[in-house]
């Protein structure tokens, strides 16, 4: 078996596979409201995706994360994930906005997709609408509960933006404790079409940590060297991390 190693000597164990560019939200830091998408005939088909991943598994790949766009919008999602589940992977995971999650819980559990990252940028209904141009907060929160009840491990990804949702920082810390989910705060990446409107919205992980430390103790949690985030446990039991 040949291992995949980059020029810095790091072994590559993880792969992200984008199943679609389509999304049913229009988060203002991500895409325009009037976005157009590719025709699905231009995507890699299921056979091609499985072939590529299979070859990489033979070269030491251990984990695959399915992403989008919103991956649950891919018409052939169920067939693709069922075939990937047959490969010798240690972990098959999904990043989603959670809107369609209830319709796919059985598919995910049958395919042993036990790890979910759910994008959620506000816990306030009006602010959620403002950020995403969608009225789905109640549905997403319900689907988080459904996923937890099904035994899935859930992490929440929150893009923190000054003047947009940073006033909810401590609400998300409390949310982690009450829902029993990890919450990871992402620094805003000023890329893409809206970057010029985001000059004043950036808030650093260090500033977020400082704000949280004003109200609770943070205990460092040891993470793997290739972990996406650096993580903490609060004195109240909330599990939070930061992607800087």
mmCIF file with all atom_site columns, C-alpha atoms in Angstrom, residues 37-238:
data_model
loop_
_atom_site.group_PDB
_atom_site.id
_atom_site.type_symbol
_atom_site.label_atom_id
_atom_site.label_alt_id
_atom_site.label_comp_id
_atom_site.label_asym_id
_atom_site.label_entity_id
_atom_site.label_seq_id
_atom_site.pdbx_PDB_ins_code
_atom_site.Cartn_x
_atom_site.Cartn_y
_atom_site.Cartn_z
_atom_site.occupancy
_atom_site.B_iso_or_equiv
_atom_site.pdbx_formal_charge
_atom_site.auth_seq_id
_atom_site.auth_comp_id
_atom_site.auth_asym_id
_atom_site.auth_atom_id
_atom_site.pdbx_PDB_model_num
ATOM 1   C CA . UNK A 1 37  ? -26.030 26.194 -10.600 1.00 0.00 ? 37  UNK A CA 1
ATOM 2   C CA . UNK A 1 38  ? -24.495 23.533 -12.819 1.00 0.00 ? 38  UNK A CA 1
ATOM 3   C CA . UNK A 1 39  ? -26.564 20.924 -14.592 1.00 0.00 ? 39  UNK A CA 1
ATOM 4   C CA . UNK A 1 40  ? -26.176 17.623 -12.728 1.00 0.00 ? 40  UNK A CA 1
ATOM 5   C CA . UNK A 1 41  ? -25.108 15.933 -15.958 1.00 0.00 ? 41  UNK A CA 1
ATOM 6   C CA . UNK A 1 42  ? -21.796 17.792 -15.582 1.00 0.00 ? 42  UNK A CA 1
ATOM 7   C CA . UNK A 1 43  ? -21.064 16.345 -12.145 1.00 0.00 ? 43  UNK A CA 1
ATOM 8   C CA . UNK A 1 44  ? -18.871 13.341 -11.546 1.00 0.00 ? 44  UNK A CA 1
ATOM 9   C CA . UNK A 1 45  ? -21.331 10.450 -11.572 1.00 0.00 ? 45  UNK A CA 1
ATOM 10  C CA . UNK A 1 46  ? -21.621 7.893  -8.803  1.00 0.00 ? 46  UNK A CA 1
ATOM 11  C CA . UNK A 1 47  ? -19.361 5.358  -10.516 1.00 0.00 ? 47  UNK A CA 1
ATOM 12  C CA . UNK A 1 48  ? -16.631 7.967  -10.966 1.00 0.00 ? 48  UNK A CA 1
ATOM 13  C CA . UNK A 1 49  ? -16.818 9.147  -7.355  1.00 0.00 ? 49  UNK A CA 1
ATOM 14  C CA . UNK A 1 50  ? -16.645 5.605  -5.991  1.00 0.00 ? 50  UNK A CA 1
ATOM 15  C CA . UNK A 1 51  ? -13.769 4.728  -8.326  1.00 0.00 ? 51  UNK A CA 1
ATOM 16  C CA . UNK A 1 52  ? -11.696 7.737  -7.240  1.00 0.00 ? 52  UNK A CA 1
ATOM 17  C CA . UNK A 1 53  ? -12.336 7.203  -3.535  1.00 0.00 ? 53  UNK A CA 1
ATOM 18  C CA . UNK A 1 54  ? -11.630 3.477  -3.841  1.00 0.00 ? 54  UNK A CA 1
ATOM 19  C CA . UNK A 1 55  ? -8.248  4.172  -5.466  1.00 0.00 ? 55  UNK A CA 1
ATOM 20  C CA . UNK A 1 56  ? -7.394  6.598  -2.663  1.00 0.00 ? 56  UNK A CA 1
ATOM 21  C CA . UNK A 1 57  ? -8.451  4.089  0.001   1.00 0.00 ? 57  UNK A CA 1
ATOM 22  C CA . UNK A 1 58  ? -5.937  1.691  -1.545  1.00 0.00 ? 58  UNK A CA 1
ATOM 23  C CA . UNK A 1 59  ? -3.343  4.435  -0.992  1.00 0.00 ? 59  UNK A CA 1
ATOM 24  C CA . UNK A 1 60  ? -4.147  4.884  2.688   1.00 0.00 ? 60  UNK A CA 1
ATOM 25  C CA . UNK A 1 61  ? -7.170  7.172  2.741   1.00 0.00 ? 61  UNK A CA 1
ATOM 26  C CA . UNK A 1 62  ? -9.157  6.624  5.961   1.00 0.00 ? 62  UNK A CA 1
ATOM 27  C CA . UNK A 1 63  ? -11.903 9.249  6.134   1.00 0.00 ? 63  UNK A CA 1
ATOM 28  C CA . UNK A 1 64  ? -14.325 10.823 3.656   1.00 0.00 ? 64  UNK A CA 1
ATOM 29  C CA . UNK A 1 65  ? -16.547 13.835 4.285   1.00 0.00 ? 65  UNK A CA 1
ATOM 30  C CA . UNK A 1 66  ? -19.422 14.521 1.876   1.00 0.00 ? 66  UNK A CA 1
ATOM 31  C CA . UNK A 1 67  ? -20.077 18.207 1.266   1.00 0.00 ? 67  UNK A CA 1
ATOM 32  C CA . UNK A 1 68  ? -21.696 20.549 -1.248  1.00 0.00 ? 68  UNK A CA 1
ATOM 33  C CA . UNK A 1 69  ? -23.235 23.056 -1.732  1.00 0.00 ? 69  UNK A CA 1
ATOM 34  C CA . UNK A 1 70  ? -25.839 21.150 0.197   1.00 0.00 ? 70  UNK A CA 1
ATOM 35  C CA . UNK A 1 71  ? -25.040 17.464 -0.425  1.00 0.00 ? 71  UNK A CA 1
ATOM 36  C CA . UNK A 1 72  ? -28.551 16.254 0.426   1.00 0.00 ? 72  UNK A CA 1
ATOM 37  C CA . UNK A 1 73  ? -29.799 18.064 -2.686  1.00 0.00 ? 73  UNK A CA 1
ATOM 38  C CA . UNK A 1 74  ? -27.897 15.623 -4.903  1.00 0.00 ? 74  UNK A CA 1
ATOM 39  C CA . UNK A 1 75  ? -30.576 13.435 -6.498  1.00 0.00 ? 75  UNK A CA 1
ATOM 40  C CA . UNK A 1 76  ? -28.396 10.337 -6.304  1.00 0.00 ? 76  UNK A CA 1
ATOM 41  C CA . UNK A 1 77  ? -27.179 11.017 -2.757  1.00 0.00 ? 77  UNK A CA 1
ATOM 42  C CA . UNK A 1 78  ? -28.585 7.797  -1.305  1.00 0.00 ? 78  UNK A CA 1
ATOM 43  C CA . UNK A 1 79  ? -27.032 5.595  -3.973  1.00 0.00 ? 79  UNK A CA 1
ATOM 44  C CA . UNK A 1 80  ? -23.634 7.292  -3.697  1.00 0.00 ? 80  UNK A CA 1
ATOM 45  C CA . UNK A 1 81  ? -23.416 7.122  0.091   1.00 0.00 ? 81  UNK A CA 1
ATOM 46  C CA . UNK A 1 82  ? -24.543 3.479  0.135   1.00 0.00 ? 82  UNK A CA 1
ATOM 47  C CA . UNK A 1 83  ? -21.727 2.546  -2.249  1.00 0.00 ? 83  UNK A CA 1
ATOM 48  C CA . UNK A 1 84  ? -19.109 4.542  -0.361  1.00 0.00 ? 84  UNK A CA 1
ATOM 49  C CA . UNK A 1 85  ? -20.173 2.740  2.812   1.00 0.00 ? 85  UNK A CA 1
ATOM 50  C CA . UNK A 1 86  ? -18.962 -0.508 1.257   1.00 0.00 ? 86  UNK A CA 1
ATOM 51  C CA . UNK A 1 87  ? -15.359 0.772  1.098   1.00 0.00 ? 87  UNK A CA 1
ATOM 52  C CA . UNK A 1 88  ? -12.867 0.141  3.899   1.00 0.00 ? 88  UNK A CA 1
ATOM 53  C CA . UNK A 1 89  ? -13.128 3.575  5.471   1.00 0.00 ? 89  UNK A CA 1
ATOM 54  C CA . UNK A 1 90  ? -12.692 4.299  9.168   1.00 0.00 ? 90  UNK A CA 1
ATOM 55  C CA . UNK A 1 91  ? -15.081 7.248  8.963   1.00 0.00 ? 91  UNK A CA 1
ATOM 56  C CA . UNK A 1 92  ? -17.748 8.474  6.550   1.00 0.00 ? 92  UNK A CA 1
ATOM 57  C CA . UNK A 1 93  ? -19.103 11.896 7.496   1.00 0.00 ? 93  UNK A CA 1
ATOM 58  C CA . UNK A 1 94  ? -21.449 14.589 6.177   1.00 0.00 ? 94  UNK A CA 1
ATOM 59  C CA . UNK A 1 95  ? -21.517 18.388 6.245   1.00 0.00 ? 95  UNK A CA 1
ATOM 60  C CA . UNK A 1 96  ? -25.040 19.775 5.808   1.00 0.00 ? 96  UNK A CA 1
ATOM 61  C CA . UNK A 1 97  ? -27.251 22.734 6.641   1.00 0.00 ? 97  UNK A CA 1
ATOM 62  C CA . UNK A 1 98  ? -29.656 20.266 8.268   1.00 0.00 ? 98  UNK A CA 1
ATOM 63  C CA . UNK A 1 99  ? -32.816 21.282 6.405   1.00 0.00 ? 99  UNK A CA 1
ATOM 64  C CA . UNK A 1 100 ? -33.401 17.883 4.752   1.00 0.00 ? 100 UNK A CA 1
ATOM 65  C CA . UNK A 1 101 ? -31.806 15.788 7.455   1.00 0.00 ? 101 UNK A CA 1
ATOM 66  C CA . UNK A 1 102 ? -35.011 14.148 8.695   1.00 0.00 ? 102 UNK A CA 1
ATOM 67  C CA . UNK A 1 103 ? -35.630 12.678 5.224   1.00 0.00 ? 103 UNK A CA 1
ATOM 68  C CA . UNK A 1 104 ? -32.230 10.952 5.172   1.00 0.00 ? 104 UNK A CA 1
ATOM 69  C CA . UNK A 1 105 ? -31.698 9.733  8.752   1.00 0.00 ? 105 UNK A CA 1
ATOM 70  C CA . UNK A 1 106 ? -32.357 6.103  7.831   1.00 0.00 ? 106 UNK A CA 1
ATOM 71  C CA . UNK A 1 107 ? -30.080 6.338  4.783   1.00 0.00 ? 107 UNK A CA 1
ATOM 72  C CA . UNK A 1 108 ? -27.297 7.811  6.905   1.00 0.00 ? 108 UNK A CA 1
ATOM 73  C CA . UNK A 1 109 ? -27.538 5.299  9.733   1.00 0.00 ? 109 UNK A CA 1
ATOM 74  C CA . UNK A 1 110 ? -27.727 2.358  7.320   1.00 0.00 ? 110 UNK A CA 1
ATOM 75  C CA . UNK A 1 111 ? -24.588 3.644  5.576   1.00 0.00 ? 111 UNK A CA 1
ATOM 76  C CA . UNK A 1 112 ? -22.872 4.185  8.958   1.00 0.00 ? 112 UNK A CA 1
ATOM 77  C CA . UNK A 1 113 ? -22.585 7.915  8.463   1.00 0.00 ? 113 UNK A CA 1
ATOM 78  C CA . UNK A 1 114 ? -22.476 8.667  12.176  1.00 0.00 ? 114 UNK A CA 1
ATOM 79  C CA . UNK A 1 115 ? -20.661 12.021 12.067  1.00 0.00 ? 115 UNK A CA 1
ATOM 80  C CA . UNK A 1 116 ? -22.475 15.211 11.064  1.00 0.00 ? 116 UNK A CA 1
ATOM 81  C CA . UNK A 1 117 ? -21.307 18.791 10.789  1.00 0.00 ? 117 UNK A CA 1
ATOM 82  C CA . UNK A 1 118 ? -24.323 21.093 10.646  1.00 0.00 ? 118 UNK A CA 1
ATOM 83  C CA . UNK A 1 119 ? -23.922 24.711 9.562   1.00 0.00 ? 119 UNK A CA 1
ATOM 84  C CA . UNK A 1 120 ? -25.897 27.037 11.830  1.00 0.00 ? 120 UNK A CA 1
ATOM 85  C CA . UNK A 1 121 ? -25.109 30.751 12.110  1.00 0.00 ? 121 UNK A CA 1
ATOM 86  C CA . UNK A 1 122 ? -27.933 32.002 14.318  1.00 0.00 ? 122 UNK A CA 1
ATOM 87  C CA . UNK A 1 123 ? -30.269 30.753 17.031  1.00 0.00 ? 123 UNK A CA 1
ATOM 88  C CA . UNK A 1 124 ? -32.642 33.680 16.482  1.00 0.00 ? 124 UNK A CA 1
ATOM 89  C CA . UNK A 1 125 ? -35.353 33.212 13.875  1.00 0.00 ? 125 UNK A CA 1
ATOM 90  C CA . UNK A 1 126 ? -35.156 36.719 12.401  1.00 0.00 ? 126 UNK A CA 1
ATOM 91  C CA . UNK A 1 127 ? -31.361 36.759 12.354  1.00 0.00 ? 127 UNK A CA 1
ATOM 92  C CA . UNK A 1 128 ? -31.313 33.310 10.747  1.00 0.00 ? 128 UNK A CA 1
ATOM 93  C CA . UNK A 1 129 ? -33.551 34.636 7.957   1.00 0.00 ? 129 UNK A CA 1
ATOM 94  C CA . UNK A 1 130 ? -31.346 37.701 7.531   1.00 0.00 ? 130 UNK A CA 1
ATOM 95  C CA . UNK A 1 131 ? -28.147 35.656 7.199   1.00 0.00 ? 131 UNK A CA 1
ATOM 96  C CA . UNK A 1 132 ? -29.462 32.758 5.111   1.00 0.00 ? 132 UNK A CA 1
ATOM 97  C CA . UNK A 1 133 ? -32.471 34.208 3.224   1.00 0.00 ? 133 UNK A CA 1
ATOM 98  C CA . UNK A 1 134 ? -34.346 31.131 4.471   1.00 0.00 ? 134 UNK A CA 1
ATOM 99  C CA . UNK A 1 135 ? -37.013 30.475 7.102   1.00 0.00 ? 135 UNK A CA 1
ATOM 100 C CA . UNK A 1 136 ? -35.757 27.111 8.350   1.00 0.00 ? 136 UNK A CA 1
ATOM 101 C CA . UNK A 1 137 ? -34.404 27.618 11.866  1.00 0.00 ? 137 UNK A CA 1
ATOM 102 C CA . UNK A 1 138 ? -37.135 25.643 13.654  1.00 0.00 ? 138 UNK A CA 1
ATOM 103 C CA . UNK A 1 139 ? -36.734 22.766 11.194  1.00 0.00 ? 139 UNK A CA 1
ATOM 104 C CA . UNK A 1 140 ? -32.936 22.692 11.577  1.00 0.00 ? 140 UNK A CA 1
ATOM 105 C CA . UNK A 1 141 ? -33.162 22.660 15.381  1.00 0.00 ? 141 UNK A CA 1
ATOM 106 C CA . UNK A 1 142 ? -35.704 19.834 15.231  1.00 0.00 ? 142 UNK A CA 1
ATOM 107 C CA . UNK A 1 143 ? -33.471 17.861 12.861  1.00 0.00 ? 143 UNK A CA 1
ATOM 108 C CA . UNK A 1 144 ? -30.507 18.264 15.199  1.00 0.00 ? 144 UNK A CA 1
ATOM 109 C CA . UNK A 1 145 ? -32.609 16.577 17.882  1.00 0.00 ? 145 UNK A CA 1
ATOM 110 C CA . UNK A 1 146 ? -33.627 13.838 15.440  1.00 0.00 ? 146 UNK A CA 1
ATOM 111 C CA . UNK A 1 147 ? -29.995 13.185 14.540  1.00 0.00 ? 147 UNK A CA 1
ATOM 112 C CA . UNK A 1 148 ? -28.987 13.053 18.207  1.00 0.00 ? 148 UNK A CA 1
ATOM 113 C CA . UNK A 1 149 ? -31.856 10.655 18.976  1.00 0.00 ? 149 UNK A CA 1
ATOM 114 C CA . UNK A 1 150 ? -30.650 8.413  16.133  1.00 0.00 ? 150 UNK A CA 1
ATOM 115 C CA . UNK A 1 151 ? -27.238 8.171  17.798  1.00 0.00 ? 151 UNK A CA 1
ATOM 116 C CA . UNK A 1 152 ? -25.339 10.424 15.406  1.00 0.00 ? 152 UNK A CA 1
ATOM 117 C CA . UNK A 1 153 ? -22.447 12.599 16.573  1.00 0.00 ? 153 UNK A CA 1
ATOM 118 C CA . UNK A 1 154 ? -23.264 16.231 15.793  1.00 0.00 ? 154 UNK A CA 1
ATOM 119 C CA . UNK A 1 155 ? -20.972 19.228 15.500  1.00 0.00 ? 155 UNK A CA 1
ATOM 120 C CA . UNK A 1 156 ? -22.308 22.718 14.798  1.00 0.00 ? 156 UNK A CA 1
ATOM 121 C CA . UNK A 1 157 ? -20.295 25.021 12.521  1.00 0.00 ? 157 UNK A CA 1
ATOM 122 C CA . UNK A 1 158 ? -20.944 28.717 13.160  1.00 0.00 ? 158 UNK A CA 1
ATOM 123 C CA . UNK A 1 159 ? -19.376 31.475 11.058  1.00 0.00 ? 159 UNK A CA 1
ATOM 124 C CA . UNK A 1 160 ? -19.027 34.324 13.537  1.00 0.00 ? 160 UNK A CA 1
ATOM 125 C CA . UNK A 1 161 ? -19.442 37.845 12.099  1.00 0.00 ? 161 UNK A CA 1
ATOM 126 C CA . UNK A 1 162 ? -19.074 41.151 13.894  1.00 0.00 ? 162 UNK A CA 1
ATOM 127 C CA . UNK A 1 163 ? -22.291 43.115 13.934  1.00 0.00 ? 163 UNK A CA 1
ATOM 128 C CA . UNK A 1 164 ? -24.187 40.202 12.393  1.00 0.00 ? 164 UNK A CA 1
ATOM 129 C CA . UNK A 1 165 ? -24.257 37.347 14.914  1.00 0.00 ? 165 UNK A CA 1
ATOM 130 C CA . UNK A 1 166 ? -21.381 37.921 17.352  1.00 0.00 ? 166 UNK A CA 1
ATOM 131 C CA . UNK A 1 167 ? -23.939 39.006 19.966  1.00 0.00 ? 167 UNK A CA 1
ATOM 132 C CA . UNK A 1 168 ? -25.036 35.345 19.966  1.00 0.00 ? 168 UNK A CA 1
ATOM 133 C CA . UNK A 1 169 ? -21.578 34.007 20.882  1.00 0.00 ? 169 UNK A CA 1
ATOM 134 C CA . UNK A 1 170 ? -22.486 33.071 24.455  1.00 0.00 ? 170 UNK A CA 1
ATOM 135 C CA . UNK A 1 171 ? -25.896 31.779 23.303  1.00 0.00 ? 171 UNK A CA 1
ATOM 136 C CA . UNK A 1 172 ? -24.067 29.199 21.187  1.00 0.00 ? 172 UNK A CA 1
ATOM 137 C CA . UNK A 1 173 ? -21.893 28.201 24.146  1.00 0.00 ? 173 UNK A CA 1
ATOM 138 C CA . UNK A 1 174 ? -25.084 27.596 26.141  1.00 0.00 ? 174 UNK A CA 1
ATOM 139 C CA . UNK A 1 175 ? -26.571 25.768 23.151  1.00 0.00 ? 175 UNK A CA 1
ATOM 140 C CA . UNK A 1 176 ? -23.619 23.344 23.178  1.00 0.00 ? 176 UNK A CA 1
ATOM 141 C CA . UNK A 1 177 ? -24.258 22.528 26.813  1.00 0.00 ? 177 UNK A CA 1
ATOM 142 C CA . UNK A 1 178 ? -28.025 22.133 26.505  1.00 0.00 ? 178 UNK A CA 1
ATOM 143 C CA . UNK A 1 179 ? -28.086 20.143 23.240  1.00 0.00 ? 179 UNK A CA 1
ATOM 144 C CA . UNK A 1 180 ? -24.995 18.046 23.949  1.00 0.00 ? 180 UNK A CA 1
ATOM 145 C CA . UNK A 1 181 ? -23.294 19.023 20.692  1.00 0.00 ? 181 UNK A CA 1
ATOM 146 C CA . UNK A 1 182 ? -19.892 20.482 19.859  1.00 0.00 ? 182 UNK A CA 1
ATOM 147 C CA . UNK A 1 183 ? -20.017 24.045 18.551  1.00 0.00 ? 183 UNK A CA 1
ATOM 148 C CA . UNK A 1 184 ? -17.133 25.243 16.423  1.00 0.00 ? 184 UNK A CA 1
ATOM 149 C CA . UNK A 1 185 ? -16.749 28.949 15.718  1.00 0.00 ? 185 UNK A CA 1
ATOM 150 C CA . UNK A 1 186 ? -15.266 29.785 12.322  1.00 0.00 ? 186 UNK A CA 1
ATOM 151 C CA . UNK A 1 187 ? -13.427 32.983 11.511  1.00 0.00 ? 187 UNK A CA 1
ATOM 152 C CA . UNK A 1 188 ? -14.986 34.686 8.493   1.00 0.00 ? 188 UNK A CA 1
ATOM 153 C CA . UNK A 1 189 ? -12.985 34.072 5.314   1.00 0.00 ? 189 UNK A CA 1
ATOM 154 C CA . UNK A 1 190 ? -13.187 37.138 3.106   1.00 0.00 ? 190 UNK A CA 1
ATOM 155 C CA . UNK A 1 191 ? -13.418 35.382 -0.240  1.00 0.00 ? 191 UNK A CA 1
ATOM 156 C CA . UNK A 1 192 ? -15.810 35.379 -3.136  1.00 0.00 ? 192 UNK A CA 1
ATOM 157 C CA . UNK A 1 193 ? -18.365 37.853 -4.394  1.00 0.00 ? 193 UNK A CA 1
ATOM 158 C CA . UNK A 1 194 ? -19.206 39.520 -1.037  1.00 0.00 ? 194 UNK A CA 1
ATOM 159 C CA . UNK A 1 195 ? -15.675 40.096 0.263   1.00 0.00 ? 195 UNK A CA 1
ATOM 160 C CA . UNK A 1 196 ? -15.819 43.891 -0.093  1.00 0.00 ? 196 UNK A CA 1
ATOM 161 C CA . UNK A 1 197 ? -18.914 43.992 2.133   1.00 0.00 ? 197 UNK A CA 1
ATOM 162 C CA . UNK A 1 198 ? -17.180 41.994 4.860   1.00 0.00 ? 198 UNK A CA 1
ATOM 163 C CA . UNK A 1 199 ? -14.300 44.299 5.753   1.00 0.00 ? 199 UNK A CA 1
ATOM 164 C CA . UNK A 1 200 ? -15.770 45.191 9.143   1.00 0.00 ? 200 UNK A CA 1
ATOM 165 C CA . UNK A 1 201 ? -17.346 41.792 9.909   1.00 0.00 ? 201 UNK A CA 1
ATOM 166 C CA . UNK A 1 202 ? -14.191 39.806 10.727  1.00 0.00 ? 202 UNK A CA 1
ATOM 167 C CA . UNK A 1 203 ? -13.791 38.751 14.349  1.00 0.00 ? 203 UNK A CA 1
ATOM 168 C CA . UNK A 1 204 ? -10.774 36.692 15.397  1.00 0.00 ? 204 UNK A CA 1
ATOM 169 C CA . UNK A 1 205 ? -10.784 33.436 17.318  1.00 0.00 ? 205 UNK A CA 1
ATOM 170 C CA . UNK A 1 206 ? -8.636  35.137 19.985  1.00 0.00 ? 206 UNK A CA 1
ATOM 171 C CA . UNK A 1 207 ? -11.270 37.809 20.531  1.00 0.00 ? 207 UNK A CA 1
ATOM 172 C CA . UNK A 1 208 ? -14.023 35.188 20.760  1.00 0.00 ? 208 UNK A CA 1
ATOM 173 C CA . UNK A 1 209 ? -11.988 33.198 23.283  1.00 0.00 ? 209 UNK A CA 1
ATOM 174 C CA . UNK A 1 210 ? -11.408 36.355 25.317  1.00 0.00 ? 210 UNK A CA 1
ATOM 175 C CA . UNK A 1 211 ? -15.122 37.120 25.453  1.00 0.00 ? 211 UNK A CA 1
ATOM 176 C CA . UNK A 1 212 ? -15.984 33.594 26.558  1.00 0.00 ? 212 UNK A CA 1
ATOM 177 C CA . UNK A 1 213 ? -13.247 33.576 29.213  1.00 0.00 ? 213 UNK A CA 1
ATOM 178 C CA . UNK A 1 214 ? -14.925 36.589 30.813  1.00 0.00 ? 214 UNK A CA 1
ATOM 179 C CA . UNK A 1 215 ? -17.838 34.381 31.854  1.00 0.00 ? 215 UNK A CA 1
ATOM 180 C CA . UNK A 1 216 ? -16.460 30.831 32.082  1.00 0.00 ? 216 UNK A CA 1
ATOM 181 C CA . UNK A 1 217 ? -13.262 28.838 32.402  1.00 0.00 ? 217 UNK A CA 1
ATOM 182 C CA . UNK A 1 218 ? -11.893 27.145 29.289  1.00 0.00 ? 218 UNK A CA 1
ATOM 183 C CA . UNK A 1 219 ? -10.023 23.855 29.583  1.00 0.00 ? 219 UNK A CA 1
ATOM 184 C CA . UNK A 1 220 ? -7.928  22.852 26.563  1.00 0.00 ? 220 UNK A CA 1
ATOM 185 C CA . UNK A 1 221 ? -8.933  19.572 24.916  1.00 0.00 ? 221 UNK A CA 1
ATOM 186 C CA . UNK A 1 222 ? -6.173  17.619 23.200  1.00 0.00 ? 222 UNK A CA 1
ATOM 187 C CA . UNK A 1 223 ? -6.875  17.141 19.482  1.00 0.00 ? 223 UNK A CA 1
ATOM 188 C CA . UNK A 1 224 ? -5.142  15.176 16.696  1.00 0.00 ? 224 UNK A CA 1
ATOM 189 C CA . UNK A 1 225 ? -2.416  17.064 14.846  1.00 0.00 ? 225 UNK A CA 1
ATOM 190 C CA . UNK A 1 226 ? -4.547  17.190 11.690  1.00 0.00 ? 226 UNK A CA 1
ATOM 191 C CA . UNK A 1 227 ? -7.656  18.387 13.511  1.00 0.00 ? 227 UNK A CA 1
ATOM 192 C CA . UNK A 1 228 ? -9.507  21.233 11.792  1.00 0.00 ? 228 UNK A CA 1
ATOM 193 C CA . UNK A 1 229 ? -10.133 23.075 15.065  1.00 0.00 ? 229 UNK A CA 1
ATOM 194 C CA . UNK A 1 230 ? -8.533  23.721 18.444  1.00 0.00 ? 230 UNK A CA 1
ATOM 195 C CA . UNK A 1 231 ? -10.981 22.815 21.171  1.00 0.00 ? 231 UNK A CA 1
ATOM 196 C CA . UNK A 1 232 ? -12.031 23.601 24.734  1.00 0.00 ? 232 UNK A CA 1
ATOM 197 C CA . UNK A 1 233 ? -14.391 22.392 27.446  1.00 0.00 ? 233 UNK A CA 1
ATOM 198 C CA . UNK A 1 234 ? -16.154 25.027 29.567  1.00 0.00 ? 234 UNK A CA 1
ATOM 199 C CA . UNK A 1 235 ? -16.777 24.712 33.291  1.00 0.00 ? 235 UNK A CA 1
ATOM 200 C CA . UNK A 1 236 ? -20.484 24.151 32.519  1.00 0.00 ? 236 UNK A CA 1
ATOM 201 C CA . UNK A 1 237 ? -19.755 21.252 30.143  1.00 0.00 ? 237 UNK A CA 1
ATOM 202 C CA . UNK A 1 238 ? -20.056 23.008 26.783  1.00 0.00 ? 238 UNK A CA 1
#
